[in-house]
């Protein structure tokens, strides 16, 4: 179980500038034009400097990477950083916009911007901007001297500078040290004190940067905690329901969500500090110290729930209509030679929609993390029903070798390769011929009483949970996740292209718009499904009885997940040039879908309403999956479904044979028979090894008892024991071929699989003898 994946920086479609600059350059025809353009950045004429900075911004984000390289080769980064100290505000805005866009689209350029020490230039600007903002808010004499245009200049420059640091923080690891050294926490936190008095976009930019800065950054967390009243002020923002003048309810919600996200980031450090303070205090941390945090989490979940109540199909329809309008405007401009005034408006609408979707993604990430942190340690959780089951391959590290990648002597050392398979198995048969004969037996009355007690306890736990963070999450967040996970007409590239563009269109700009919009929707589905999977994982680990009490919900979600997967496979492929992108985006949605199926099936021991056709579909996922991660998840779903009994012998046979033949035997025997070079390739390819290990672990669970109704007709009649015995040495050799220095976790899991296979074969041999 883990936190939601970190959301990455999303660059704006349009840079923040005060006004359009006339006659800016959008392309260059020769490399000689570049030095001439950059020379104007140092012109004595301010208009020339504004024009040059705006032109550089256009060229740096254009599709022509060759032009970008020419600009970088001519030291455009240093020239733009130098303009940050320009006396003309318009020049500064254009320069900051250019640097922000460059950092957002080019990783190498972002690193160069960092190396050229942009931090010093920004540090010099911050005090002046902070004073101007303070003057505007207080409306003092200095503030009144600033007209609307001057105020706009201050706001846009501040927004661009914060955005630059935000990009660098997420893309250049070494930047964090420099940013921490700038002591920006007081400046950033101050924006939350003036909601309604500054542009919402500026407050949101500052909030997003502070949210990112306080993730995995103890320096920033400590600075924020030690800043006077910062926690209390953020708490007030989260819980306040007062409307703000001239600010939309949606913008206020985003600010509240960001404030809550920042508090969630620093909460572990606050709790650690409280534990240290009250270490010797009777009763531990006083309730009043923790109550405000629980209240904050519950209120924040409700704010998130209201914000993510997005009609995703309506959003898709609006996105498609906007893209159509943009392409039509461009077409009319080319045909009739008219100005493309409507195009900018439509691009702004699409930008707003993508921004809303990106904030919904952020809200889902935050909700998942709140639930993971709060739910896993929820005081109402029932430890008696906790389970140690988890996804295979996690938390199973075993010390079975030295750091040099070679095995060391162990108590459970396997036989030498020269030993026969029969000797290896026979040597470990227990002296206790009866296997499990020592276990006490319950009579029928005992068992009925035990089950009744478990049912009563589970019901009580479920009732108590309704008043906890878990209950709040279930009641206000879960209902939206299904709506947000449902595919739309803009969720796959094929359907989006058909929806937005005419057949055989060659407008690369329109195609790029469609692709980026599909990316946004696919990522939104991914976040919704990831948030749901976090919920399932927490429930599985802490209150597994929930699944038994809510079997209808389990069945409903299973059917929904299957429908999502079937939709992704039913949509026809686009033309050849788009196939790779289309498949990548489909699997962005499919991977978390299958991941949810895996957790769901595992949590109920495979007791989901699966059909034979759905089993074949999951097998198809295994066969077509482009990554080991998806294949392992699909294998996990199949293996847990195979555990169902009694009455599902035929389905068990289909899955068991497939796992043994296609997931384990085929790559293993190919590895044994292949050349040394091919063996090395397999050993370095997690795409084959991870599914083998997962499938082996599942085989041990599925066929762990001869009393299972499918054991005799499938395991025995299918000769699984002999076949697994033949695979013992190939599996052992494959495990030893994994370099522990390169992937210790995989090597340990493979070694454990070999050890478990050894024990499993010995156990089944003993079981059948008796």
XYZ file of C-alpha atoms in Angstrom:
770
model
C 0.000 0.000 0.000
C 1.382 3.385 -0.886
C 0.518 6.977 -1.464
C -0.879 8.225 -4.711
C 1.730 8.893 -7.394
C 3.137 12.382 -7.378
C 1.444 14.750 -9.790
C 3.884 16.308 -12.230
C 3.993 19.905 -13.374
C 1.609 20.737 -16.194
C 2.804 23.614 -18.340
C 0.325 26.222 -19.489
C -0.903 26.345 -23.067
C -0.519 30.127 -22.986
C 2.262 31.921 -21.072
C 1.315 34.706 -18.680
C 1.958 38.047 -20.378
C 0.400 41.461 -19.946
C -0.595 42.018 -23.560
C 0.036 40.673 -27.024
C 3.260 41.979 -28.542
C 2.897 42.947 -32.223
C 4.996 41.351 -34.968
C 6.692 38.747 -32.760
C 8.747 36.118 -34.554
C 7.220 32.634 -34.659
C 9.838 30.992 -36.889
C 13.304 31.655 -38.271
C 14.533 30.773 -41.722
C 18.281 30.890 -41.072
C 20.624 30.521 -38.121
C 21.937 34.072 -38.699
C 18.604 35.464 -37.481
C 19.078 34.069 -33.970
C 22.069 36.213 -32.861
C 20.351 39.297 -34.311
C 17.209 38.551 -32.318
C 19.093 37.964 -29.075
C 21.108 41.161 -29.591
C 17.882 43.123 -29.305
C 17.461 41.776 -25.763
C 20.147 44.273 -24.731
C 18.906 47.131 -26.927
C 18.551 50.557 -25.370
C 15.021 50.662 -26.791
C 12.600 49.022 -24.347
C 10.228 48.091 -27.170
C 13.011 46.133 -28.844
C 13.725 44.269 -25.609
C 10.032 43.416 -25.140
C 9.781 42.224 -28.747
C 12.946 40.123 -28.477
C 11.850 38.466 -25.220
C 8.393 37.702 -26.625
C 9.888 36.302 -29.836
C 12.315 34.138 -27.878
C 9.387 32.811 -25.823
C 7.511 31.849 -29.005
C 10.489 30.135 -30.573
C 11.484 28.240 -27.434
C 8.120 26.461 -27.161
C 7.648 25.867 -30.886
C 7.702 22.380 -32.388
C 11.010 23.163 -34.095
C 13.591 21.700 -31.712
C 16.364 22.804 -34.068
C 15.512 26.463 -33.463
C 15.420 25.847 -29.719
C 18.893 24.307 -29.876
C 20.180 27.307 -31.840
C 18.804 29.681 -29.212
C 20.332 27.652 -26.397
C 23.648 27.495 -28.247
C 23.600 31.291 -28.447
C 23.241 31.573 -24.658
C 19.581 32.611 -24.608
C 19.235 31.414 -20.999
C 21.795 33.868 -19.651
C 20.363 36.659 -21.791
C 16.836 36.078 -20.433
C 17.996 35.763 -16.813
C 19.797 39.082 -17.216
C 16.492 40.666 -18.312
C 14.912 39.802 -14.938
C 16.606 42.925 -13.580
C 15.299 45.095 -16.424
C 13.745 48.411 -15.372
C 10.784 47.928 -17.745
C 8.096 45.614 -16.269
C 6.943 44.355 -19.668
C 10.444 43.110 -20.438
C 10.580 41.257 -17.125
C 7.195 39.633 -17.752
C 8.177 38.462 -21.230
C 11.533 37.161 -19.959
C 9.978 35.269 -17.047
C 7.332 33.824 -19.377
C 10.024 32.646 -21.789
C 12.107 31.038 -19.020
C 9.040 29.362 -17.521
C 7.949 27.890 -20.850
C 11.464 26.757 -21.707
C 11.899 24.969 -18.381
C 8.505 23.297 -18.780
C 9.175 21.812 -22.228
C 12.903 21.006 -22.095
C 14.508 19.062 -19.237
C 18.021 19.927 -20.386
C 17.159 23.607 -20.594
C 15.652 23.481 -17.091
C 18.941 22.114 -15.806
C 20.831 24.892 -17.611
C 18.523 27.525 -16.106
C 19.340 26.087 -12.702
C 23.076 26.011 -13.390
C 23.013 29.663 -14.524
C 21.798 30.549 -11.009
C 18.398 32.004 -11.775
C 17.787 31.773 -8.029
C 19.854 34.860 -7.299
C 17.952 36.885 -9.893
C 14.593 35.756 -8.485
C 15.751 36.339 -4.908
C 16.540 39.935 -5.800
C 13.026 40.459 -7.214
C 11.002 38.873 -4.408
C 11.297 41.648 -1.772
C 10.251 44.305 -4.290
C 7.293 42.234 -5.489
C 6.284 41.346 -1.914
C 6.249 45.054 -0.974
C 4.196 45.991 -4.025
C 1.671 43.239 -3.262
C 1.461 44.365 0.360
C 0.921 47.968 -0.752
C -1.858 46.890 -3.117
C -3.605 44.871 -0.409
C -3.364 47.662 2.164
C -4.234 50.261 -0.469
C -1.735 52.658 1.136
C -0.154 55.639 -0.575
C 2.361 53.529 -2.491
C -0.384 51.117 -3.479
C -2.600 53.886 -4.806
C 0.218 55.019 -7.076
C -0.067 51.701 -8.941
C -2.789 51.809 -11.599
C -4.535 48.669 -12.837
C -1.887 48.025 -15.487
C 0.959 48.343 -12.972
C -0.834 46.018 -10.557
C -1.351 43.482 -13.318
C 2.367 43.662 -14.066
C 3.166 42.859 -10.420
C 0.776 39.912 -10.307
C 1.902 38.398 -13.618
C 5.597 38.747 -12.824
C 5.099 37.103 -9.426
C 3.088 34.270 -10.973
C 5.731 33.593 -13.622
C 8.598 33.624 -11.110
C 6.813 31.182 -8.798
C 6.015 28.990 -11.794
C 9.684 28.883 -12.789
C 10.671 27.694 -9.320
C 7.811 25.184 -9.349
C 9.027 23.662 -12.625
C 12.622 23.517 -11.418
C 11.537 21.970 -8.118
C 9.852 19.091 -9.975
C 12.308 18.574 -12.818
C 15.779 19.406 -11.434
C 16.560 17.532 -8.185
C 19.552 19.726 -7.369
C 17.335 22.820 -7.402
C 15.769 21.915 -4.067
C 18.873 22.931 -2.129
C 18.908 26.342 -3.802
C 15.161 26.870 -3.321
C 15.350 25.885 0.339
C 18.115 28.411 0.772
C 15.919 31.221 -0.587
C 13.695 31.110 2.545
C 10.510 31.597 0.540
C 8.075 30.023 3.037
C 6.921 33.342 4.607
C 6.373 34.818 1.125
C 4.410 31.805 -0.161
C 2.294 31.260 2.955
C 1.277 34.934 2.976
C -0.912 34.396 -0.100
C -3.309 32.240 1.915
C -3.977 35.178 4.244
C -5.397 37.371 1.473
C -7.817 35.122 -0.416
C -10.216 37.400 -2.276
C -7.777 40.318 -2.339
C -5.452 38.951 -5.037
C -6.106 37.112 -8.318
C -7.131 33.521 -7.569
C -4.713 32.219 -10.197
C -1.775 33.782 -8.336
C -2.836 32.320 -4.983
C -3.308 28.922 -6.621
C 0.136 29.038 -8.252
C 1.742 29.884 -4.910
C -0.291 27.118 -3.262
C 0.674 24.508 -5.818
C 4.344 25.380 -5.489
C 4.169 25.247 -1.690
C 2.302 21.925 -1.900
C 5.058 20.509 -4.117
C 7.821 22.047 -2.010
C 6.550 20.429 1.204
C 6.450 16.929 -0.276
C 9.435 14.844 0.868
C 11.295 17.993 1.924
C 11.884 18.108 5.667
C 13.614 21.500 5.418
C 10.488 23.138 3.969
C 8.232 21.306 6.421
C 10.206 22.551 9.413
C 10.307 26.074 8.024
C 6.545 26.086 7.601
C 5.860 24.590 11.039
C 8.113 27.150 12.730
C 6.576 30.106 10.871
C 4.224 31.934 13.286
C 0.531 31.055 12.909
C 1.055 29.284 9.566
C -0.720 26.069 10.607
C -3.609 27.943 12.221
C -4.059 30.162 9.172
C -4.066 27.194 6.801
C -6.575 25.429 9.044
C -8.841 28.488 8.862
C -8.676 28.472 5.068
C -9.660 24.793 4.941
C -12.622 24.998 7.322
C -13.887 28.450 6.279
C -17.120 28.365 4.304
C -17.433 32.120 3.901
C -17.748 33.224 0.259
C -15.144 35.660 -1.010
C -16.084 38.739 -2.978
C -15.127 38.591 -6.677
C -13.934 34.981 -6.323
C -15.849 32.017 -7.724
C -16.811 29.153 -5.446
C -14.701 26.866 -7.624
C -11.583 28.999 -7.144
C -12.150 29.158 -3.399
C -12.475 25.360 -3.328
C -9.118 24.993 -5.111
C -7.443 27.260 -2.545
C -9.001 25.255 0.323
C -7.829 21.995 -1.266
C -4.284 23.328 -1.685
C -4.212 24.551 1.920
C -5.387 21.121 3.039
C -2.773 19.428 0.887
C 0.012 21.475 2.435
C -1.257 20.617 5.927
C -1.367 16.934 5.001
C 2.238 17.146 3.828
C 3.484 18.597 7.121
C 1.231 16.549 9.414
C 3.735 13.659 9.905
C 6.397 16.163 10.994
C 3.918 17.866 13.339
C 2.914 14.523 14.872
C 6.577 13.539 15.309
C 7.187 16.838 17.066
C 4.179 16.293 19.341
C 5.306 12.754 20.177
C 8.681 14.104 21.190
C 7.124 16.892 23.263
C 4.730 14.583 25.115
C 7.020 11.574 25.276
C 6.880 11.411 29.084
C 3.413 12.869 29.419
C 0.818 10.548 31.051
C -1.635 9.494 28.367
C 0.567 10.652 25.518
C -0.477 13.464 23.184
C -3.503 15.387 24.541
C -6.719 14.965 22.543
C -7.013 18.695 21.834
C -3.716 18.557 19.933
C -5.023 15.929 17.504
C -8.714 16.821 17.257
C -8.089 19.774 14.953
C -6.262 17.493 12.521
C -9.108 14.978 12.401
C -11.593 17.810 11.865
C -9.357 19.184 9.133
C -9.252 15.819 7.329
C -13.023 15.316 7.424
C -13.769 18.860 6.251
C -11.148 18.575 3.510
C -12.650 15.324 2.244
C -16.013 17.064 1.915
C -14.426 20.004 0.055
C -12.718 17.535 -2.279
C -15.969 15.612 -2.774
C -17.795 18.781 -3.828
C -14.994 19.786 -6.192
C -14.608 16.416 -7.945
C -18.345 16.195 -8.619
C -17.500 16.834 -12.261
C -19.771 15.624 -15.081
C -16.968 13.983 -16.997
C -19.046 13.226 -20.086
C -20.157 16.858 -20.280
C -16.519 17.912 -19.884
C -15.550 15.605 -22.758
C -18.289 17.038 -24.954
C -17.170 20.592 -24.179
C -13.549 19.702 -24.922
C -14.507 18.174 -28.273
C -16.669 21.165 -29.209
C -13.883 23.591 -28.282
C -11.289 21.730 -30.339
C -13.692 21.696 -33.292
C -14.161 25.460 -32.928
C -10.394 26.015 -32.817
C -9.765 23.953 -35.950
C -12.634 25.674 -37.761
C -11.246 29.095 -36.814
C -7.808 28.142 -38.078
C -9.259 26.766 -41.308
C -11.305 29.918 -41.957
C -8.280 32.108 -41.260
C -6.225 30.223 -43.819
C -9.000 30.145 -46.419
C -10.279 33.713 -46.080
C -7.229 35.468 -44.711
C -9.156 36.766 -41.695
C -7.734 37.379 -38.231
C -7.919 34.428 -35.863
C -9.476 36.385 -32.987
C -11.874 33.596 -31.973
C -9.082 31.046 -31.788
C -7.453 32.591 -28.710
C -10.820 32.624 -26.946
C -11.411 28.937 -27.645
C -7.866 28.035 -26.630
C -8.480 29.853 -23.361
C -11.647 27.804 -22.815
C -9.760 24.570 -23.450
C -6.984 25.734 -21.146
C -9.543 26.409 -18.390
C -11.061 22.965 -18.820
C -7.655 21.275 -18.691
C -6.814 23.320 -15.584
C -10.028 22.129 -13.911
C -9.186 18.532 -14.788
C -5.648 18.947 -13.442
C -7.028 20.263 -10.133
C -9.429 17.318 -9.943
C -6.378 15.061 -10.393
C -4.661 16.911 -7.553
C -7.759 16.554 -5.349
C -7.880 12.799 -6.018
C -4.188 12.457 -5.179
C -4.775 14.306 -1.938
C -7.884 12.278 -1.043
C -5.992 9.032 -1.623
C -3.127 10.167 0.586
C -5.420 11.375 3.372
C -7.204 8.046 3.370
C -3.966 6.082 3.316
C -2.485 8.071 6.221
C -5.638 8.350 8.306
C -7.343 5.091 7.384
C -4.421 2.769 7.967
C -4.195 3.832 11.606
C -7.865 4.591 12.149
C -8.798 4.083 15.813
C -12.003 2.311 14.821
C -10.166 -0.315 12.800
C -10.600 -3.899 13.911
C -7.186 -5.463 14.473
C -8.774 -8.878 14.847
C -9.737 -8.829 11.202
C -6.456 -7.436 9.928
C -4.737 -9.428 7.239
C -1.135 -9.817 6.310
C -2.030 -10.640 2.729
C -0.533 -8.197 0.290
C 0.470 -8.024 -3.302
C 3.027 -10.700 -3.944
C 6.508 -9.366 -4.204
C 6.133 -6.689 -1.534
C 7.578 -6.856 1.964
C 8.944 -10.340 1.295
C 12.634 -9.580 1.328
C 14.750 -12.455 2.627
C 18.480 -12.268 3.261
C 19.707 -15.054 1.067
C 22.944 -13.786 -0.329
C 25.936 -11.519 -0.033
C 26.363 -8.066 -1.465
C 28.506 -9.395 -4.264
C 25.573 -11.184 -5.833
C 26.768 -14.673 -4.831
C 24.837 -16.997 -2.522
C 26.118 -17.655 0.978
C 25.516 -20.723 3.126
C 22.016 -20.935 4.554
C 20.133 -23.242 6.865
C 17.794 -23.977 3.989
C 20.524 -24.477 1.357
C 19.206 -26.320 -1.682
C 20.793 -29.394 -3.172
C 23.567 -28.956 -5.715
C 22.622 -28.736 -9.368
C 23.959 -32.279 -9.775
C 21.322 -33.659 -7.401
C 18.387 -35.325 -9.051
C 15.029 -33.607 -8.799
C 13.639 -36.603 -6.911
C 16.474 -36.469 -4.358
C 15.899 -32.764 -3.816
C 12.222 -33.291 -3.108
C 12.472 -36.501 -1.095
C 15.178 -35.076 1.165
C 12.794 -32.539 2.612
C 9.740 -34.712 3.256
C 8.680 -34.265 6.874
C 9.000 -37.155 9.333
C 5.376 -36.449 10.207
C 3.630 -38.591 7.610
C 0.259 -37.137 8.482
C 1.103 -33.589 7.388
C -1.492 -31.444 9.155
C -2.780 -34.166 11.486
C -1.804 -32.224 14.618
C -4.459 -29.534 14.107
C -7.401 -29.678 16.473
C -10.827 -30.192 14.975
C -13.910 -28.107 15.735
C -17.341 -29.617 16.034
C -20.255 -28.072 14.116
C -21.619 -26.127 17.093
C -18.208 -24.571 17.790
C -17.869 -23.470 14.202
C -21.354 -21.930 14.058
C -20.688 -20.038 17.276
C -17.371 -18.760 15.973
C -18.902 -17.562 12.708
C -21.741 -15.823 14.573
C -19.222 -13.984 16.780
C -17.198 -12.909 13.748
C -20.338 -11.622 12.017
C -21.368 -9.606 15.091
C -17.872 -8.132 15.451
C -17.741 -7.236 11.767
C -21.139 -5.523 11.943
C -20.080 -3.522 14.997
C -16.848 -2.483 13.302
C -18.755 -1.388 10.203
C -21.102 0.766 12.307
C -18.210 2.388 14.195
C -16.386 3.053 10.949
C -19.187 5.331 9.704
C -17.996 8.041 12.117
C -14.313 7.769 11.201
C -12.137 9.061 8.366
C -12.815 5.738 6.641
C -16.531 6.341 6.867
C -16.202 9.906 5.599
C -14.176 8.709 2.631
C -16.704 5.989 1.781
C -19.684 8.327 1.998
C -18.345 11.401 0.195
C -15.468 10.321 -2.083
C -16.216 6.796 -3.320
C -19.436 7.784 -5.183
C -17.478 10.203 -7.409
C -14.640 7.813 -8.207
C -16.774 5.571 -10.379
C -18.077 8.520 -12.400
C -14.566 9.876 -12.922
C -13.201 6.473 -13.919
C -15.798 5.915 -16.629
C -14.325 6.309 -20.154
C -15.647 9.111 -22.358
C -15.440 10.000 -26.034
C -12.168 11.805 -25.200
C -10.585 8.935 -23.265
C -9.010 7.082 -26.191
C -7.206 8.620 -29.125
C -9.332 6.767 -31.688
C -12.668 8.034 -30.372
C -11.295 11.537 -29.761
C -9.904 11.895 -33.284
C -13.208 10.693 -34.725
C -15.096 13.098 -32.478
C -13.022 16.220 -33.100
C -11.434 16.042 -36.532
C -12.386 15.206 -40.072
C -10.907 11.992 -41.534
C -7.350 12.207 -42.857
C -6.743 15.640 -41.328
C -3.169 16.896 -41.545
C -3.471 19.775 -39.057
C -0.655 18.890 -36.656
C -1.721 21.595 -34.195
C -5.250 20.155 -33.968
C -3.889 16.627 -33.579
C -1.630 17.848 -30.775
C -4.626 19.452 -29.044
C -6.604 16.220 -29.275
C -3.691 14.130 -28.002
C -2.991 16.391 -25.019
C -6.692 16.423 -24.115
C -6.886 12.626 -24.281
C -3.793 12.546 -22.060
C -5.639 14.709 -19.496
C -8.714 12.481 -19.476
C -6.647 9.268 -19.332
C -4.663 10.637 -16.397
C -7.903 11.626 -14.671
C -9.223 8.054 -15.009
C -5.877 6.771 -13.748
C -6.064 8.993 -10.641
C -9.678 8.032 -9.897
C -8.867 4.327 -10.149
C -5.668 4.780 -8.142
C -7.628 6.536 -5.403
C -10.125 3.648 -5.346
C -7.307 1.107 -5.187
C -5.823 2.907 -2.171
C -9.213 2.572 -0.505
C -9.321 -1.165 -1.240
C -5.785 -1.668 0.050
C -6.484 0.125 3.328
C -9.687 -1.854 3.881
C -7.912 -5.105 2.979
C -5.171 -4.468 5.529
C -7.215 -3.056 8.385
C -10.913 -3.988 8.116
C -11.208 -6.943 5.774
C -14.644 -7.804 7.163
C -15.969 -4.801 5.205
C -15.892 -6.851 2.014
C -18.115 -9.563 3.494
C -20.666 -7.009 4.663
C -20.723 -5.205 1.330
C -20.716 -8.053 -1.188
C -23.175 -6.153 -3.424
C -20.716 -3.268 -3.703
C -17.910 -5.702 -4.501
C -19.971 -7.246 -7.310
C -20.974 -3.832 -8.663
C -17.406 -2.543 -8.748
C -16.168 -5.758 -10.348
C -18.719 -5.407 -13.134
C -17.740 -1.771 -13.629
C -14.007 -2.536 -13.829
C -14.681 -5.293 -16.335
C -16.779 -2.864 -18.408
C -13.908 -0.328 -18.446
C -11.426 -2.978 -19.609
C -13.821 -4.296 -22.264
C -14.372 -0.766 -23.568
C -10.638 -0.166 -23.925
C -10.222 -3.343 -25.958
C -13.380 -2.869 -28.026
C -12.414 0.523 -29.496
C -10.871 0.046 -32.902
C -7.293 1.060 -33.560
C -6.556 4.400 -35.259
C -4.451 4.777 -38.383
C -0.919 3.408 -38.204
C 0.758 6.733 -37.322
C -1.270 7.004 -34.094
C -1.254 3.371 -32.951
C 1.710 3.649 -30.556
C 0.343 6.751 -28.817
C -3.149 5.276 -28.715
C -1.965 2.034 -27.107
C 0.135 3.911 -24.552
C -2.828 6.034 -23.484
C -5.168 3.036 -23.304
C -2.803 1.252 -20.962
C -2.598 4.378 -18.779
C -6.221 3.519 -17.923
C -6.000 -0.260 -18.178
C -3.151 -0.723 -15.693
C -4.966 0.828 -12.682
C -8.171 -0.920 -13.792
C -6.502 -4.323 -13.594
C -4.773 -3.231 -10.376
C -8.174 -2.577 -8.781
C -9.407 -5.971 -10.005
C -6.377 -7.611 -8.390
C -6.923 -5.973 -5.000
C -10.657 -6.639 -5.131
C -10.249 -10.304 -6.077
C -7.515 -10.837 -3.494
C -9.580 -9.217 -0.740
C -12.502 -11.605 -1.253
C -10.413 -14.731 -2.028
C -11.466 -14.589 -5.657
C -15.197 -14.517 -4.864
C -16.183 -12.102 -7.656
C -18.902 -12.617 -10.297
C -16.482 -13.482 -13.075
C -17.576 -15.227 -16.267
C -15.567 -17.568 -18.529
C -15.502 -14.813 -21.155
C -13.998 -12.389 -18.646
C -11.336 -14.941 -17.762
C -10.409 -15.128 -21.430
C -10.265 -11.339 -21.501
C -7.842 -11.291 -18.573
C -5.702 -13.874 -20.324
C -5.705 -11.571 -23.345
C -4.462 -8.743 -21.095
C -1.587 -10.988 -19.977
C -0.680 -11.761 -23.560
C -0.892 -8.182 -24.858
C 0.419 -6.238 -21.850
C 3.354 -3.991 -22.819
C 4.864 -3.936 -19.314
C 5.655 -6.390 -16.543
C 3.573 -4.338 -14.105
C 0.331 -4.884 -16.024
C 1.130 -8.550 -16.691
C 1.816 -9.230 -13.006
C -1.463 -7.588 -12.024
C -3.428 -9.602 -14.586
C -1.736 -12.794 -13.395
C -2.658 -11.819 -9.842
C -6.319 -11.385 -10.782
C -6.436 -14.764 -12.527
C -4.686 -16.565 -9.683
C -7.092 -15.230 -7.082
C -10.118 -16.087 -9.212
C -8.784 -19.648 -9.479
C -9.048 -20.036 -5.690
C -12.847 -20.058 -5.803
C -14.444 -23.264 -4.617
C -16.474 -25.332 -4.586
C -18.064 -25.577 -8.014
C -15.575 -23.810 -10.288
C -13.363 -26.688 -11.386
C -13.498 -25.862 -15.097
C -12.469 -22.243 -14.535
C -9.693 -23.356 -12.187
C -8.437 -25.751 -14.847
C -8.356 -23.015 -17.509
C -6.433 -20.629 -15.261
C -4.137 -23.211 -13.666
C -3.087 -24.672 -17.014
C -2.549 -21.180 -18.453
C -0.377 -20.064 -15.552
C 1.708 -23.218 -15.626
C 2.035 -23.438 -19.416
C 2.260 -19.830 -20.586
C 3.456 -17.774 -17.647
C 5.865 -20.219 -15.985
C 6.921 -23.063 -18.296
C 7.164 -21.321 -21.643
C 9.645 -18.582 -20.692
C 11.510 -20.849 -18.255
C 12.064 -23.715 -20.660
C 12.957 -21.245 -23.380
C 15.506 -19.786 -20.960
C 16.975 -23.237 -20.285
C 17.254 -24.128 -23.962
C 18.492 -20.758 -25.186
C 21.987 -19.477 -25.707
C 24.017 -17.738 -23.002
C 23.241 -14.337 -24.521
C 19.512 -15.078 -24.530
C 19.695 -16.256 -20.923
C 21.309 -12.997 -19.920
C 18.567 -11.121 -21.722
C 15.872 -12.985 -19.779
C 17.665 -12.465 -16.484
C 17.752 -8.729 -17.186
C 14.112 -8.682 -18.300
C 11.729 -8.171 -15.386
C 8.894 -8.517 -17.912
C 9.367 -12.302 -17.856
C 10.713 -12.891 -14.349
C 8.164 -10.913 -12.286
C 5.138 -12.764 -13.730
C 6.892 -16.127 -13.229
C 7.472 -15.393 -9.542
C 3.905 -14.132 -9.078
C 2.420 -17.158 -10.858
C 4.489 -19.568 -8.753
C 3.337 -17.930 -5.526
C -0.249 -18.236 -6.718
C 0.163 -21.921 -7.613
C 1.264 -22.617 -4.043
C -1.869 -20.913 -2.689
C -4.331 -22.321 -5.219
C -3.278 -25.936 -4.811
C -2.246 -25.831 -1.168
C -4.719 -28.484 0.016
C -5.795 -31.750 -1.593
C -9.302 -31.330 -0.138
C -10.082 -28.481 -2.534
C -12.616 -29.734 -5.072
C -10.400 -28.799 -8.013
C -7.183 -30.337 -6.674
C -7.770 -33.883 -7.941
C -9.266 -33.100 -11.380
C -6.802 -30.297 -12.129
C -3.584 -30.641 -10.131
C -3.436 -34.444 -10.023
C -4.968 -35.314 -13.381
C -3.077 -32.487 -15.033
C 0.178 -33.957 -13.688
C 1.096 -30.560 -12.156
C 3.363 -32.097 -9.520
C 5.650 -33.806 -12.040
C 5.699 -30.753 -14.262
C 6.613 -28.445 -11.367
C 9.315 -30.903 -10.305
C 10.809 -30.623 -13.806
C 10.781 -26.839 -13.497
C 12.618 -26.747 -10.168
C 16.158 -26.630 -11.563
C 15.337 -24.112 -14.356
C 13.685 -21.825 -11.802
C 16.652 -22.185 -9.472
C 19.094 -21.368 -12.265
C 17.031 -18.387 -13.332
C 17.034 -17.070 -9.776
C 20.803 -17.380 -9.531
C 21.205 -15.536 -12.833
C 19.672 -12.363 -11.377
C 22.395 -9.968 -10.238
C 21.592 -9.031 -6.658
C 23.580 -5.829 -7.032
C 21.285 -4.623 -9.820
C 17.958 -5.724 -8.341
C 18.154 -7.100 -4.831
C 14.392 -7.127 -4.364
C 13.748 -9.224 -7.467
C 16.584 -11.612 -6.602
C 15.213 -12.077 -3.081
C 11.696 -12.710 -4.360
C 12.999 -15.212 -6.892
C 15.087 -16.992 -4.243
C 12.044 -17.149 -1.987
C 9.973 -18.578 -4.832
C 12.589 -21.326 -5.286
C 12.615 -22.066 -1.571
C 8.826 -22.168 -1.487
C 8.693 -24.418 -4.546
C 11.049 -26.810 -2.822
C 8.800 -26.914 0.231
C 5.616 -27.080 -1.833
C 6.790 -30.077 -3.839
C 7.837 -31.880 -0.682
C 4.516 -31.087 0.980
C 2.391 -32.244 -1.981
C 4.466 -35.427 -2.262
C 3.803 -36.141 1.408
C 0.152 -35.166 1.092
C -0.536 -37.649 -1.681
C 1.374 -40.469 0.006
C -1.052 -40.168 2.910
